[in-house]
Amino acid sequence: MTELTTTAAQLRARIIANSHKSATPHLGSCLSCVDILTALYFSVLRINPEQPDDPLRDRCILSKGHGAPALFQVLAERGYYPHELMDNYGEDGGVFAEHPPTPEHLPGIEAATGSLGHGLPIGLGMALAGRVNQHVYNVYVVLGDGECNEGSVWESAMMASSQGASNLYVIVDFNKWQATGRSQDVLSLDPLVDKWRAFGWNAVETDGHDIAALLEVLNQFPSKNGKPTAIIAHTIKGKGVSFMEDDNNWHYRIPTVDEVEQAKRELGVAE
Amino acid sequence: MRNAFADELTTLAGSDERVVLLSGDIGNRLFDKFKSVDNNRFYNCGIAEANMMGVAAGMALSGLRPFVYTIAPFATTRCFEQIRVDVCYHKAPVVIVGTGSGLSYAELGPTHHSLEDLAIMRTLPGMNVYAPCDTIELRLIMREVMQSNSPAYIRIGKKGEPDIHSAPPKLKLGKAIVVRPGEQVTLLTVGNMVAESLKAAEYLAQQGVEAEVVSFHTVKPLDQVYLSQAMERFSLLVTVEEHSRVGGFGSAVAEWFMAEGRMAPLMSFGTEDEFMHEVGHQAYARKRYGLAAQNLSEKIMSRLGCS
């Protein structure tokens, strides 16, 4: 567990440094989902970076596509491509920018996202295809809480329930913010756990920054009751850096050199 | 046409285990035979088209060949962004079938009219657009799209449309089919307007004008060879579609000539830039928009200076 916590701290430091270097925004959103992605990619997912197209692999879709700067670091660390591939991050003609490209353009990506509310329907299609193809795998979709504004999320939630897609998991990165305000204020989101239950899902709450707690919840499933599962992960936007935590300015702000250094010190990452 | 679609898809599903059908809560009993082939490959996705299109894309990205079926405007304009991002951006081989296209459901009112579908579908990178004129072309197109690996939109009518071809023609995607050879003027037509155009050609013949009638079953990519030769052979190229003149097949033809840097003498028939507020069946609506055979032939004669 200490190892995964260290990995998450290193990932945070890289994400912050890259935000400065490439002027890529959405730092707050990236830092809130790092522990979720770390738990998934370094413990839960049955994947082999050397065979990104293996039909039997677990699938993970970062539906909140603006968290791509976090996902790009995770995939590199997991071995899908060397870190050096990101040297031209944000430069013209490259592949790394603000949102995930299509799988054809970057190994490890399952679906190009960026426009919100698309990842869950695609993930449901993949989960149902597993049934048709008689392939046993799980599909994990990471949603933002702001993303739950999108009607397509709830269309998909209903169909997943009616189809008994028990191999489908949603993890809501519940950081309580969206671009311009508190997610509860913009479109009343509460009670989020009850909403998922009312749509026919298993729904559990956990601390989205406690990797051990996340793993405990993720390892309880697949469920035996035939329902899909939603994990409402309570998170903090900008988690890990004192001056970024729960400050929504970091949805768009780019850190200065000094801020990058201070963040690294706080994270205990020397590099 | 929808019965032929259901029947052909059942045949395809019997020989190819990748075929799945997603329906937007329509086609009650229409797909009973399909379900009897394999009930696990039929999905009633409910009245939730955005999700349905995303699910289809996810299935296609997992090796399946989904056909998505619902009423044309709900299969296209309702879920346009899902088609753009989930299907086309990912090059997912999803086949979208819009039924009741054009003015087939005229009496249901503008919510059910589909006079923009060709326009918006053809704007999407990698999307191929088909409008078969009869059940024979529809079946052949369905077999051909299974051989291709591209997103596709097939625009079909409802039921009871006349068969145009007496025997299955040689159909190649992107290659127009001449259904009546002619000399002076050519009617480039799509889908359910081929029958009306053939009637118009009869009227024209009675007045001494020999019109060619061509089924452009593939709206995208266009048959450039035919267009290029038609420019040399005919004094007038006429496009006929049960679709808005804004952005439709006629626009596609004009765009092609413009991009080529040369312009053929063109004339277009389609619906006007408006919603139809009065009630009426398909035949009434066609007359109202000047799309009935008589309207077509009169305007063409006038344009040719023969009136």
PDB file of N, CA, C and O in Angstrom, chain B residues 225-255:
ATOM      1  N   VAL B 225     -17.253   9.642 -61.000  1.00  0.00           N
ATOM      2  CA  VAL B 225     -17.102   9.264 -62.409  1.00  0.00           C
ATOM      3  C   VAL B 225     -18.382   9.593 -63.164  1.00  0.00           C
ATOM      4  O   VAL B 225     -18.361  10.204 -64.243  1.00  0.00           O
ATOM      5  N   TYR B 226     -19.519   9.219 -62.557  1.00  0.00           N
ATOM      6  CA  TYR B 226     -20.780   9.511 -63.238  1.00  0.00           C
ATOM      7  C   TYR B 226     -20.959  11.018 -63.407  1.00  0.00           C
ATOM      8  O   TYR B 226     -21.321  11.498 -64.490  1.00  0.00           O
ATOM      9  N   LEU B 227     -20.699  11.773 -62.330  1.00  0.00           N
ATOM     10  CA  LEU B 227     -20.906  13.224 -62.395  1.00  0.00           C
ATOM     11  C   LEU B 227     -20.036  13.859 -63.477  1.00  0.00           C
ATOM     12  O   LEU B 227     -20.472  14.720 -64.237  1.00  0.00           O
ATOM     13  N   SER B 228     -18.805  13.407 -63.518  1.00  0.00           N
ATOM     14  CA  SER B 228     -17.869  13.971 -64.475  1.00  0.00           C
ATOM     15  C   SER B 228     -18.335  13.718 -65.914  1.00  0.00           C
ATOM     16  O   SER B 228     -18.325  14.619 -66.763  1.00  0.00           O
ATOM     17  N   GLN B 229     -18.782  12.479 -66.167  1.00  0.00           N
ATOM     18  CA  GLN B 229     -19.257  12.148 -67.524  1.00  0.00           C
ATOM     19  C   GLN B 229     -20.583  12.833 -67.824  1.00  0.00           C
ATOM     20  O   GLN B 229     -20.834  13.254 -68.953  1.00  0.00           O
ATOM     21  N   ALA B 230     -21.435  12.951 -66.800  1.00  0.00           N
ATOM     22  CA  ALA B 230     -22.750  13.552 -67.004  1.00  0.00           C
ATOM     23  C   ALA B 230     -22.616  14.995 -67.473  1.00  0.00           C
ATOM     24  O   ALA B 230     -23.395  15.482 -68.291  1.00  0.00           O
ATOM     25  N   MET B 231     -21.590  15.659 -66.972  1.00  0.00           N
ATOM     26  CA  MET B 231     -21.369  17.049 -67.355  1.00  0.00           C
ATOM     27  C   MET B 231     -21.140  17.165 -68.868  1.00  0.00           C
ATOM     28  O   MET B 231     -21.546  18.141 -69.498  1.00  0.00           O
ATOM     29  N   GLU B 232     -20.484  16.155 -69.426  1.00  0.00           N
ATOM     30  CA  GLU B 232     -20.216  16.165 -70.871  1.00  0.00           C
ATOM     31  C   GLU B 232     -21.446  15.752 -71.676  1.00  0.00           C
ATOM     32  O   GLU B 232     -21.683  16.235 -72.770  1.00  0.00           O
ATOM     33  N   ARG B 233     -22.224  14.824 -71.081  1.00  0.00           N
ATOM     34  CA  ARG B 233     -23.292  14.193 -71.864  1.00  0.00           C
ATOM     35  C   ARG B 233     -24.615  14.948 -71.879  1.00  0.00           C
ATOM     36  O   ARG B 233     -25.394  14.799 -72.810  1.00  0.00           O
ATOM     37  N   PHE B 234     -24.904  15.699 -70.808  1.00  0.00           N
ATOM     38  CA  PHE B 234     -26.250  16.268 -70.684  1.00  0.00           C
ATOM     39  C   PHE B 234     -26.229  17.795 -70.649  1.00  0.00           C
ATOM     40  O   PHE B 234     -25.262  18.398 -70.180  1.00  0.00           O
ATOM     41  N   SER B 235     -27.318  18.374 -71.111  1.00  0.00           N
ATOM     42  CA  SER B 235     -27.399  19.841 -71.059  1.00  0.00           C
ATOM     43  C   SER B 235     -27.907  20.317 -69.698  1.00  0.00           C
ATOM     44  O   SER B 235     -27.822  21.496 -69.381  1.00  0.00           O
ATOM     45  N   LEU B 236     -28.456  19.393 -68.905  1.00  0.00           N
ATOM     46  CA  LEU B 236     -28.940  19.774 -67.565  1.00  0.00           C
ATOM     47  C   LEU B 236     -28.839  18.590 -66.606  1.00  0.00           C
ATOM     48  O   LEU B 236     -29.230  17.468 -66.944  1.00  0.00           O
ATOM     49  N   LEU B 237     -28.302  18.855 -65.416  1.00  0.00           N
ATOM     50  CA  LEU B 237     -28.245  17.834 -64.356  1.00  0.00           C
ATOM     51  C   LEU B 237     -29.217  18.263 -63.256  1.00  0.00           C
ATOM     52  O   LEU B 237     -29.071  19.352 -62.693  1.00  0.00           O
ATOM     53  N   VAL B 238     -30.195  17.404 -62.972  1.00  0.00           N
ATOM     54  CA  VAL B 238     -31.236  17.744 -62.007  1.00  0.00           C
ATOM     55  C   VAL B 238     -31.117  16.824 -60.794  1.00  0.00           C
ATOM     56  O   VAL B 238     -31.047  15.605 -60.946  1.00  0.00           O
ATOM     57  N   THR B 239     -31.068  17.379 -59.593  1.00  0.00           N
ATOM     58  CA  THR B 239     -31.062  16.531 -58.397  1.00  0.00           C
ATOM     59  C   THR B 239     -32.460  16.524 -57.783  1.00  0.00           C
ATOM     60  O   THR B 239     -33.128  17.551 -57.742  1.00  0.00           O
ATOM     61  N   VAL B 240     -32.877  15.342 -57.324  1.00  0.00           N
ATOM     62  CA  VAL B 240     -34.216  15.201 -56.755  1.00  0.00           C
ATOM     63  C   VAL B 240     -34.098  14.437 -55.436  1.00  0.00           C
ATOM     64  O   VAL B 240     -33.574  13.322 -55.396  1.00  0.00           O
ATOM     65  N   GLU B 241     -34.588  15.047 -54.377  1.00  0.00           N
ATOM     66  CA  GLU B 241     -34.513  14.378 -53.072  1.00  0.00           C
ATOM     67  C   GLU B 241     -35.689  14.791 -52.190  1.00  0.00           C
ATOM     68  O   GLU B 241     -36.157  15.933 -52.279  1.00  0.00           O
ATOM     69  N   GLU B 242     -36.125  13.868 -51.355  1.00  0.00           N
ATOM     70  CA  GLU B 242     -37.150  14.207 -50.369  1.00  0.00           C
ATOM     71  C   GLU B 242     -36.402  14.617 -49.105  1.00  0.00           C
ATOM     72  O   GLU B 242     -36.302  13.861 -48.120  1.00  0.00           O
ATOM     73  N   HIS B 243     -35.884  15.797 -49.144  1.00  0.00           N
ATOM     74  CA  HIS B 243     -34.956  16.290 -48.117  1.00  0.00           C
ATOM     75  C   HIS B 243     -34.812  17.778 -48.357  1.00  0.00           C
ATOM     76  O   HIS B 243     -35.035  18.263 -49.470  1.00  0.00           O
ATOM     77  N   SER B 244     -34.423  18.508 -47.343  1.00  0.00           N
ATOM     78  CA  SER B 244     -34.207  19.942 -47.505  1.00  0.00           C
ATOM     79  C   SER B 244     -33.160  20.214 -48.576  1.00  0.00           C
ATOM     80  O   SER B 244     -32.185  19.465 -48.713  1.00  0.00           O
ATOM     81  N   ARG B 245     -33.379  21.310 -49.308  1.00  0.00           N
ATOM     82  CA  ARG B 245     -32.356  21.704 -50.280  1.00  0.00           C
ATOM     83  C   ARG B 245     -31.104  22.235 -49.582  1.00  0.00           C
ATOM     84  O   ARG B 245     -30.057  22.382 -50.195  1.00  0.00           O
ATOM     85  N   VAL B 246     -31.244  22.540 -48.287  1.00  0.00           N
ATOM     86  CA  VAL B 246     -30.094  23.038 -47.522  1.00  0.00           C
ATOM     87  C   VAL B 246     -29.218  21.850 -47.123  1.00  0.00           C
ATOM     88  O   VAL B 246     -29.592  21.036 -46.280  1.00  0.00           O
ATOM     89  N   GLY B 247     -28.107  21.733 -47.758  1.00  0.00           N
ATOM     90  CA  GLY B 247     -27.127  20.740 -47.324  1.00  0.00           C
ATOM     91  C   GLY B 247     -27.345  19.311 -47.754  1.00  0.00           C
ATOM     92  O   GLY B 247     -26.575  18.436 -47.381  1.00  0.00           O
ATOM     93  N   GLY B 248     -28.357  19.075 -48.539  1.00  0.00           N
ATOM     94  CA  GLY B 248     -28.666  17.688 -48.904  1.00  0.00           C
ATOM     95  C   GLY B 248     -27.863  17.169 -50.080  1.00  0.00           C
ATOM     96  O   GLY B 248     -26.734  17.617 -50.337  1.00  0.00           O
ATOM     97  N   PHE B 249     -28.466  16.235 -50.812  1.00  0.00           N
ATOM     98  CA  PHE B 249     -27.785  15.598 -51.942  1.00  0.00           C
ATOM     99  C   PHE B 249     -27.457  16.627 -53.030  1.00  0.00           C
ATOM    100  O   PHE B 249     -26.360  16.621 -53.594  1.00  0.00           O
ATOM    101  N   GLY B 250     -28.426  17.509 -53.321  1.00  0.00           N
ATOM    102  CA  GLY B 250     -28.183  18.539 -54.334  1.00  0.00           C
ATOM    103  C   GLY B 250     -26.984  19.399 -53.963  1.00  0.00           C
ATOM    104  O   GLY B 250     -26.133  19.710 -54.805  1.00  0.00           O
ATOM    105  N   SER B 251     -26.901  19.747 -52.684  1.00  0.00           N
ATOM    106  CA  SER B 251     -25.759  20.535 -52.222  1.00  0.00           C
ATOM    107  C   SER B 251     -24.465  19.755 -52.415  1.00  0.00           C
ATOM    108  O   SER B 251     -23.441  20.316 -52.821  1.00  0.00           O
ATOM    109  N   ALA B 252     -24.538  18.453 -52.123  1.00  0.00           N
ATOM    110  CA  ALA B 252     -23.332  17.623 -52.256  1.00  0.00           C
ATOM    111  C   ALA B 252     -22.836  17.618 -53.702  1.00  0.00           C
ATOM    112  O   ALA B 252     -21.636  17.720 -53.962  1.00  0.00           O
ATOM    113  N   VAL B 253     -23.776  17.521 -54.641  1.00  0.00           N
ATOM    114  CA  VAL B 253     -23.400  17.509 -56.065  1.00  0.00           C
ATOM    115  C   VAL B 253     -22.785  18.857 -56.448  1.00  0.00           C
ATOM    116  O   VAL B 253     -21.724  18.922 -57.082  1.00  0.00           O
ATOM    117  N   ALA B 254     -23.444  19.941 -56.016  1.00  0.00           N
ATOM    118  CA  ALA B 254     -22.919  21.272 -56.342  1.00  0.00           C
ATOM    119  C   ALA B 254     -21.548  21.493 -55.715  1.00  0.00           C
ATOM    120  O   ALA B 254     -20.649  22.049 -56.344  1.00  0.00           O
ATOM    121  N   GLU B 255     -21.375  21.018 -54.492  1.00  0.00           N
ATOM    122  CA  GLU B 255     -20.078  21.155 -53.815  1.00  0.00           C
ATOM    123  C   GLU B 255     -18.976  20.449 -54.596  1.00  0.00           C
ATOM    124  O   GLU B 255     -17.853  20.931 -54.691  1.00  0.00           O
TER     125      GLU B 255
END
